PDB file of C-alpha atoms in Angstrom:
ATOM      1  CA  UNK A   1       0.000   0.000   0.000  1.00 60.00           C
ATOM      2  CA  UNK A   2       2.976   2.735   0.728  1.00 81.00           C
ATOM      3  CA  UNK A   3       3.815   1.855  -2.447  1.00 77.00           C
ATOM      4  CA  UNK A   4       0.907   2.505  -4.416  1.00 80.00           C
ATOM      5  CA  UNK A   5       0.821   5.610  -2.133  1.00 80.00           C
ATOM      6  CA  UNK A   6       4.296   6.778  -4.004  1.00 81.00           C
ATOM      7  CA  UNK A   7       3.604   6.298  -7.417  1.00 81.00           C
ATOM      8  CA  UNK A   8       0.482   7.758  -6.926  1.00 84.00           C
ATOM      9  CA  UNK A   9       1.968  11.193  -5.109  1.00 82.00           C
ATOM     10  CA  UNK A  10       4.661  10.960  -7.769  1.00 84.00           C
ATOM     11  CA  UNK A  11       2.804  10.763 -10.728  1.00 83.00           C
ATOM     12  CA  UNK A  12       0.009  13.458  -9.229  1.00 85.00           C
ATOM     13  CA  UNK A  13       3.229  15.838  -8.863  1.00 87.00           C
ATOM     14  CA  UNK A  14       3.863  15.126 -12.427  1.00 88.00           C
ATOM     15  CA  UNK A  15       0.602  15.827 -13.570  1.00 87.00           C
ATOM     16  CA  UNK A  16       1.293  18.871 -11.700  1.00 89.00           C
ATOM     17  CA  UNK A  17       4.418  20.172 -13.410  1.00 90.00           C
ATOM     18  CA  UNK A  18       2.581  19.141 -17.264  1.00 91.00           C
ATOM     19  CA  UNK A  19      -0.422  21.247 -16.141  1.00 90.00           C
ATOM     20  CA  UNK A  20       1.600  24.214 -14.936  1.00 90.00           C
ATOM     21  CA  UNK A  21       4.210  23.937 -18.255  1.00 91.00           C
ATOM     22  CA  UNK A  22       1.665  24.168 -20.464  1.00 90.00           C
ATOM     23  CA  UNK A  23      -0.417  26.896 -18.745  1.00 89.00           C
ATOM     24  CA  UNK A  24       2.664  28.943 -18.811  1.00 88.00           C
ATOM     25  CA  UNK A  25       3.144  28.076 -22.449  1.00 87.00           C
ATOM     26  CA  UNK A  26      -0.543  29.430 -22.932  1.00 87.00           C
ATOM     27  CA  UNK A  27       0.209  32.103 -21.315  1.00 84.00           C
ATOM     28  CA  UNK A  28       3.116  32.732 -23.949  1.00 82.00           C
ATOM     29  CA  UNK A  29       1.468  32.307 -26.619  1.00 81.00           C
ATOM     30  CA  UNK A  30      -0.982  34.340 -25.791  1.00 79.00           C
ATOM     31  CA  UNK A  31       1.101  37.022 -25.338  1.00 80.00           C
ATOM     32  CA  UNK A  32       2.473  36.844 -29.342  1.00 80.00           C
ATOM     33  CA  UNK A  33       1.063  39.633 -31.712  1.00 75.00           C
ATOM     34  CA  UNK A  34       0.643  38.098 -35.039  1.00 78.00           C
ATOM     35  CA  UNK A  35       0.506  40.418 -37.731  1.00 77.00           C
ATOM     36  CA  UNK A  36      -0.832  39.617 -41.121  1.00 83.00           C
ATOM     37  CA  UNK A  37      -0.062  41.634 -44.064  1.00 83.00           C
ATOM     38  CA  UNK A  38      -1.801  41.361 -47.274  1.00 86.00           C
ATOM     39  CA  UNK A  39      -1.861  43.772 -50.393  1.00 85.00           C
ATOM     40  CA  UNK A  40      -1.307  43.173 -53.965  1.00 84.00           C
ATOM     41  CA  UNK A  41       2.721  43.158 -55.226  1.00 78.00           C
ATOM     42  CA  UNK A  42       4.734  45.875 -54.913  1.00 76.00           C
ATOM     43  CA  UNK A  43       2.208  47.614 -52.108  1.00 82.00           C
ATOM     44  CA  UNK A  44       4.781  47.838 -49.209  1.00 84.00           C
ATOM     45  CA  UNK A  45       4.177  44.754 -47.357  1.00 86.00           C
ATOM     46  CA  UNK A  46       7.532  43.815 -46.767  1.00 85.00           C
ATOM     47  CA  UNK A  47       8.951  47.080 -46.314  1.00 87.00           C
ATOM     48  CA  UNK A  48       6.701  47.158 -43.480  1.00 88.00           C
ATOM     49  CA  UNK A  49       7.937  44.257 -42.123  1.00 85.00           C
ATOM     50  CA  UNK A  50      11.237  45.773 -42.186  1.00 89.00           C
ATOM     51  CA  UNK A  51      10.114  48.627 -40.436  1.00 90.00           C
ATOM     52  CA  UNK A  52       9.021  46.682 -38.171  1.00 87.00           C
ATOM     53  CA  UNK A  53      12.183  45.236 -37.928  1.00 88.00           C
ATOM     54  CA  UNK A  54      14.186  48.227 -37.485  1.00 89.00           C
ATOM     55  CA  UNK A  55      11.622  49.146 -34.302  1.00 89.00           C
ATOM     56  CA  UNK A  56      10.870  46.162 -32.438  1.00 86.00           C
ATOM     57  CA  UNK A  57      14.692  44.270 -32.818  1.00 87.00           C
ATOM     58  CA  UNK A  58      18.196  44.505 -33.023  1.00 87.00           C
ATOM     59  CA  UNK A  59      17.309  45.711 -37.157  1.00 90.00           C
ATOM     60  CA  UNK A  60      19.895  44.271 -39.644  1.00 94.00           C
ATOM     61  CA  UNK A  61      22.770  41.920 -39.192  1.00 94.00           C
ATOM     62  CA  UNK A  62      25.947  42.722 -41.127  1.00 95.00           C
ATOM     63  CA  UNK A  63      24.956  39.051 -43.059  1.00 95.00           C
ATOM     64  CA  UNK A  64      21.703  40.676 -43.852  1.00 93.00           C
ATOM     65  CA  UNK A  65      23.345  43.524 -45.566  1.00 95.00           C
ATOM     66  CA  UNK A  66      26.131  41.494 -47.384  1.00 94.00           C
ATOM     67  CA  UNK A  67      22.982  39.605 -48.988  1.00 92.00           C
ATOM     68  CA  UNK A  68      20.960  42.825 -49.950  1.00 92.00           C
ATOM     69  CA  UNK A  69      24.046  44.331 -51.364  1.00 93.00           C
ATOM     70  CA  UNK A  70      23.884  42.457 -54.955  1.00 93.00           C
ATOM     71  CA  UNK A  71      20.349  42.800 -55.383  1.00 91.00           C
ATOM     72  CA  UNK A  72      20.404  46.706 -54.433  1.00 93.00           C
ATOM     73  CA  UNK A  73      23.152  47.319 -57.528  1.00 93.00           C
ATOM     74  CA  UNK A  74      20.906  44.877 -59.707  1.00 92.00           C
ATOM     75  CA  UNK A  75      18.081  46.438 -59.106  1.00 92.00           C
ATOM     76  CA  UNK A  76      19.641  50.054 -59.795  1.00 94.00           C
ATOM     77  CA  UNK A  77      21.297  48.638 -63.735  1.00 94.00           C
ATOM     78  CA  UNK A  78      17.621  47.289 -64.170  1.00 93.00           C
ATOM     79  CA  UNK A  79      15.755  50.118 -63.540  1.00 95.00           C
ATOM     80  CA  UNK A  80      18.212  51.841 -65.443  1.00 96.00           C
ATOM     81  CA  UNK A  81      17.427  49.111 -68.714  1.00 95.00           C
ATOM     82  CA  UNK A  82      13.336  49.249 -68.240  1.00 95.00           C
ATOM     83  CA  UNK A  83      14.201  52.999 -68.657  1.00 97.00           C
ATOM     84  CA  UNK A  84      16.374  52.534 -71.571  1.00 97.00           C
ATOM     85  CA  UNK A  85      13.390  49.839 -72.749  1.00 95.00           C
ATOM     86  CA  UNK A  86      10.663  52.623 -72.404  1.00 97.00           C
ATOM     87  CA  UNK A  87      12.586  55.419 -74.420  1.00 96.00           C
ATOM     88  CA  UNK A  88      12.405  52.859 -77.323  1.00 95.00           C
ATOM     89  CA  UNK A  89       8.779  51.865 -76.854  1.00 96.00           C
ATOM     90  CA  UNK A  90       8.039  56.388 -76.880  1.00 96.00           C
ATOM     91  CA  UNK A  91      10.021  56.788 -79.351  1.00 95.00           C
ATOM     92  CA  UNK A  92      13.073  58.541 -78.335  1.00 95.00           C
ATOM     93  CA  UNK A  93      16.731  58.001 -78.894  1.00 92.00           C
ATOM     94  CA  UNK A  94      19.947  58.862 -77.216  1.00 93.00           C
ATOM     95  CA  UNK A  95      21.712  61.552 -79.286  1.00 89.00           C
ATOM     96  CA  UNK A  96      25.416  60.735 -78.907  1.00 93.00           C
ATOM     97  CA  UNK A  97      28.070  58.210 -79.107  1.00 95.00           C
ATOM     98  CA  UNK A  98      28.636  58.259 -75.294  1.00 96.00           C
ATOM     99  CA  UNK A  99      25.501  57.801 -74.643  1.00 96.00           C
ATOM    100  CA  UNK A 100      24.848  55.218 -76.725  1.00 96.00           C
ATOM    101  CA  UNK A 101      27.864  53.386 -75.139  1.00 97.00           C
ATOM    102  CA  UNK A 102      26.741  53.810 -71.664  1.00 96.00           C
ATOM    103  CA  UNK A 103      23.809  52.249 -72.396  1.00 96.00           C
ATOM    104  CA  UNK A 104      24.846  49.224 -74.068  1.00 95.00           C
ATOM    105  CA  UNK A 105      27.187  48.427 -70.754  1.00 95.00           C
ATOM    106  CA  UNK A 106      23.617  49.098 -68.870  1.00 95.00           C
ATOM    107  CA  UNK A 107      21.836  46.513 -70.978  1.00 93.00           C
ATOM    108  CA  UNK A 108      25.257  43.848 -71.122  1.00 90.00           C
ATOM    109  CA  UNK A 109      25.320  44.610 -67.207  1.00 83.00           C
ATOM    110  CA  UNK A 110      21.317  42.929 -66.951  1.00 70.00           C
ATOM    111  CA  UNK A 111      22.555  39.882 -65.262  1.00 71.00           C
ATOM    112  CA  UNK A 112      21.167  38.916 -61.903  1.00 66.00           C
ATOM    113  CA  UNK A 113      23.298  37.185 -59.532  1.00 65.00           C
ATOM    114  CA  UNK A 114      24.521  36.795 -55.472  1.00 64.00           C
ATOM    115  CA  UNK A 115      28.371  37.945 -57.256  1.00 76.00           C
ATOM    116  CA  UNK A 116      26.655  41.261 -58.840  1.00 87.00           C
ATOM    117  CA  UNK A 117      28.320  44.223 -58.284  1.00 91.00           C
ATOM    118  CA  UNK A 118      28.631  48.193 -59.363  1.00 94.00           C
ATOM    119  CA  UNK A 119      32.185  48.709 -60.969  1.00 94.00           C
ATOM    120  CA  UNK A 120      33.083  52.003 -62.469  1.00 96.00           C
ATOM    121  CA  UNK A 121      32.423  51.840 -65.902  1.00 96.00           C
ATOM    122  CA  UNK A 122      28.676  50.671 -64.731  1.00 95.00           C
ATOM    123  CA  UNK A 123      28.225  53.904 -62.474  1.00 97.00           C
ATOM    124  CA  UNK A 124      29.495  56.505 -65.299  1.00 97.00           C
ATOM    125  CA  UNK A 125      27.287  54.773 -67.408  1.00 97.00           C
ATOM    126  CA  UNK A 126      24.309  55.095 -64.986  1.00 97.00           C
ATOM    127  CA  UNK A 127      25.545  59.023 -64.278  1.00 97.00           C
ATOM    128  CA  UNK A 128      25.607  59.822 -67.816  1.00 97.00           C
ATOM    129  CA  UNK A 129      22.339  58.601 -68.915  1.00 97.00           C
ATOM    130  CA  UNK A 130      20.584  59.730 -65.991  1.00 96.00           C
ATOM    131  CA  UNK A 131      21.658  63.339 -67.507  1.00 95.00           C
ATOM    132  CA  UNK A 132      20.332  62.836 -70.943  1.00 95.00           C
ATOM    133  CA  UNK A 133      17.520  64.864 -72.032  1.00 94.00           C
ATOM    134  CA  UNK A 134      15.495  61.950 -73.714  1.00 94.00           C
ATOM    135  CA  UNK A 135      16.076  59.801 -70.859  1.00 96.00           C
ATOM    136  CA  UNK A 136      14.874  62.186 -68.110  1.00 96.00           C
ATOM    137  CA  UNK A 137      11.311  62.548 -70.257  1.00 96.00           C
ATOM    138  CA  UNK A 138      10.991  59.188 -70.141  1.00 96.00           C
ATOM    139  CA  UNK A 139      11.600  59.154 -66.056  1.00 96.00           C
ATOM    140  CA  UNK A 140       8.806  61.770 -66.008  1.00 96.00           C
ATOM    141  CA  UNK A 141       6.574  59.672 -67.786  1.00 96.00           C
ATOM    142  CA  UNK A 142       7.403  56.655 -65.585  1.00 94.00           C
ATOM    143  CA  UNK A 143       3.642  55.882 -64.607  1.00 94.00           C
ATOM    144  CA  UNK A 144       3.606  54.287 -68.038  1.00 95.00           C
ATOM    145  CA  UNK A 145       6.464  51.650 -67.428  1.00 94.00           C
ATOM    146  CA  UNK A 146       7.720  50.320 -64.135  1.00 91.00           C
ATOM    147  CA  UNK A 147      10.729  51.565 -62.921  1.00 93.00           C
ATOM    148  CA  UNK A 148      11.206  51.321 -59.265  1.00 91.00           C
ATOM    149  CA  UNK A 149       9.520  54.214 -56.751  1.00 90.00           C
ATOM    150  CA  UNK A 150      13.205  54.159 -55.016  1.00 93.00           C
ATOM    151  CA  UNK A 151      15.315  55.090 -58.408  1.00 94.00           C
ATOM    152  CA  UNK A 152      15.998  58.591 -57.527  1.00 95.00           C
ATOM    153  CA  UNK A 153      17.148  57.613 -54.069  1.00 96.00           C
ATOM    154  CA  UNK A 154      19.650  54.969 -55.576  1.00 96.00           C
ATOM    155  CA  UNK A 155      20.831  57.470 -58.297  1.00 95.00           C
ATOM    156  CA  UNK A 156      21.490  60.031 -55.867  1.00 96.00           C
ATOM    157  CA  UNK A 157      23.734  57.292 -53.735  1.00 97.00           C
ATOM    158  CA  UNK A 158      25.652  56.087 -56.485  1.00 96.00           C
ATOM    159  CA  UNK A 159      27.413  59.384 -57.038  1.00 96.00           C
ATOM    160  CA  UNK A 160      29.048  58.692 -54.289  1.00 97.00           C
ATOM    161  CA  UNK A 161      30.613  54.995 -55.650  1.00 96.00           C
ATOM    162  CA  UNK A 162      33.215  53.559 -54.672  1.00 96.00           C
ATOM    163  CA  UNK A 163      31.948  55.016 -50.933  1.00 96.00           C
ATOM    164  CA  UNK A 164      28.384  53.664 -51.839  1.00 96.00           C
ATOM    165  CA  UNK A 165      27.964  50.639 -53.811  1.00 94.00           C
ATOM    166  CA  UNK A 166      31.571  49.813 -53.524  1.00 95.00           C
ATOM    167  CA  UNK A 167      33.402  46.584 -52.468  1.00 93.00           C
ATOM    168  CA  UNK A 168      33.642  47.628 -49.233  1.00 95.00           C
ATOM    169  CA  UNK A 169      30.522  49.522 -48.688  1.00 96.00           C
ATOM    170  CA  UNK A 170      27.773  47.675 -46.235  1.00 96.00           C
ATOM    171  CA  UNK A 171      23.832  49.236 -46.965  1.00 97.00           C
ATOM    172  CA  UNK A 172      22.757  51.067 -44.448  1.00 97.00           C
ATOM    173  CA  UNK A 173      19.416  51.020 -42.600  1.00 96.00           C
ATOM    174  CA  UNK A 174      17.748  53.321 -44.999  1.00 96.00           C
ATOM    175  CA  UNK A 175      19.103  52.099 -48.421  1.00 96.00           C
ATOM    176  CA  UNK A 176      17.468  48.249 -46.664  1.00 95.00           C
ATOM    177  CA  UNK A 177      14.394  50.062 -46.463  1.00 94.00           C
ATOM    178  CA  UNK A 178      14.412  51.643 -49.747  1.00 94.00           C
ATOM    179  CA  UNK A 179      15.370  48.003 -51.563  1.00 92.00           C
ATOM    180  CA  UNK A 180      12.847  46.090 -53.849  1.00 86.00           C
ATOM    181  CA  UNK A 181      13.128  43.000 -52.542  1.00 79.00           C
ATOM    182  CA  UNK A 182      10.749  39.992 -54.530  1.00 72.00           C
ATOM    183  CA  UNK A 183       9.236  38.337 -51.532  1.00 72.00           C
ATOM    184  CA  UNK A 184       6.874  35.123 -51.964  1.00 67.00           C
ATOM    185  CA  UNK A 185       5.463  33.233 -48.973  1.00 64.00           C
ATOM    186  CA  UNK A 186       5.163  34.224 -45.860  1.00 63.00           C
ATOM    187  CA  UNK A 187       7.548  35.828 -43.082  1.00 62.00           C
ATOM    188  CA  UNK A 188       8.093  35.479 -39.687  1.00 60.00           C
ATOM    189  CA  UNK A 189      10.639  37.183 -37.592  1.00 60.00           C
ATOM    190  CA  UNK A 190      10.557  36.714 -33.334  1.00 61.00           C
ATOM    191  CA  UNK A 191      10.887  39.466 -30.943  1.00 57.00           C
ATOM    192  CA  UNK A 192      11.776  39.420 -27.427  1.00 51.00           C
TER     193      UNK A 192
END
């Protein structure tokens, strides 16, 4: 009988400890905020999450940045090419030789990758056809072509290559925020 008397007290303080484990897990959980976002593509959702980021963790790790870095100078030659794309489609041509050259490194320069990266030639090439007449009429009409909402923010950063955009250069909190990034799924990201 004492022994029956043990396993019972033993397993009763067991059931104890599962019931008070999972009421504190309950109790966890029910302190999470979930937060779904839904909009059509290219509406903000996931720069929103990376606001969120910024406010309610540590932000961006250096591996984070390392990561966004070929996709930032991708995304600036490609928006650069749907530009040079749209000036066809309206009609208008780039009136000199240098031009003409800058933009066929631009379009030979298209090549997505994790190596990508801004070398001179492709940031005078970017410069100088960001001053052409015909190309800055077709920025303006930009509502009839995409061509990324950050483009003037990036163009105004790369003057400053090799600083910006160079080998050595890490993006900062703001260019993260500014960054297309193609997202698909869902995200989740823990704070404490």
């Amino acid at each position: 009988m004492d022994l029956k008397k043990k396993i019972t007290d033993k397993l009763k303080k067991k059931d104890q400890k599962t019931k008070e484990i999972i009421k504190q897990k309950a109790k966890a959980y029910d302190e999470i905020t979930k937060l779904l976002l839904l909009g059509a593509g290219e509406s903000g959702k996931t720069t929103v999450f990376k606001q969120m980021q910024l406010l309610y963790t540590s932000g961006f790790n250096e591996d984070y940045r390392k990561k966004l870095k070929p996709s930032i100078s991708y995304n600036l030659v490609l928006a650069c090419s749907n530009v040079l794309r749209a000036m066809t489609r309206f009609g208008y041509e780039l009136q000199d030789d240098d031009s003409k050259k800058a933009a066929a490194v631009i379009l030979e320069n298209k090549r997505p990758g994790l190596s990508f990266a801004l070398d001179q030639e492709i940031v005078d090439s970017l410069l100088l056809l960001s001053k052409s007449a015909d190309f800055q009429k077709t920025v303006e009409e930009r509502s009839k072509f995409q061509l990324m909402d950050s483009w003037e923010y990036f163009l105004d950063k790369v003057v400053q290559f090799p600083v910006w955009g160079g080998e050595n250069w890490l993006p900062n909190d703001e260019d993260i925020l500014m960054a297309p990034v193609r997202t698909t799924g869902g995200g989740e990201k823990k704070t404490h």
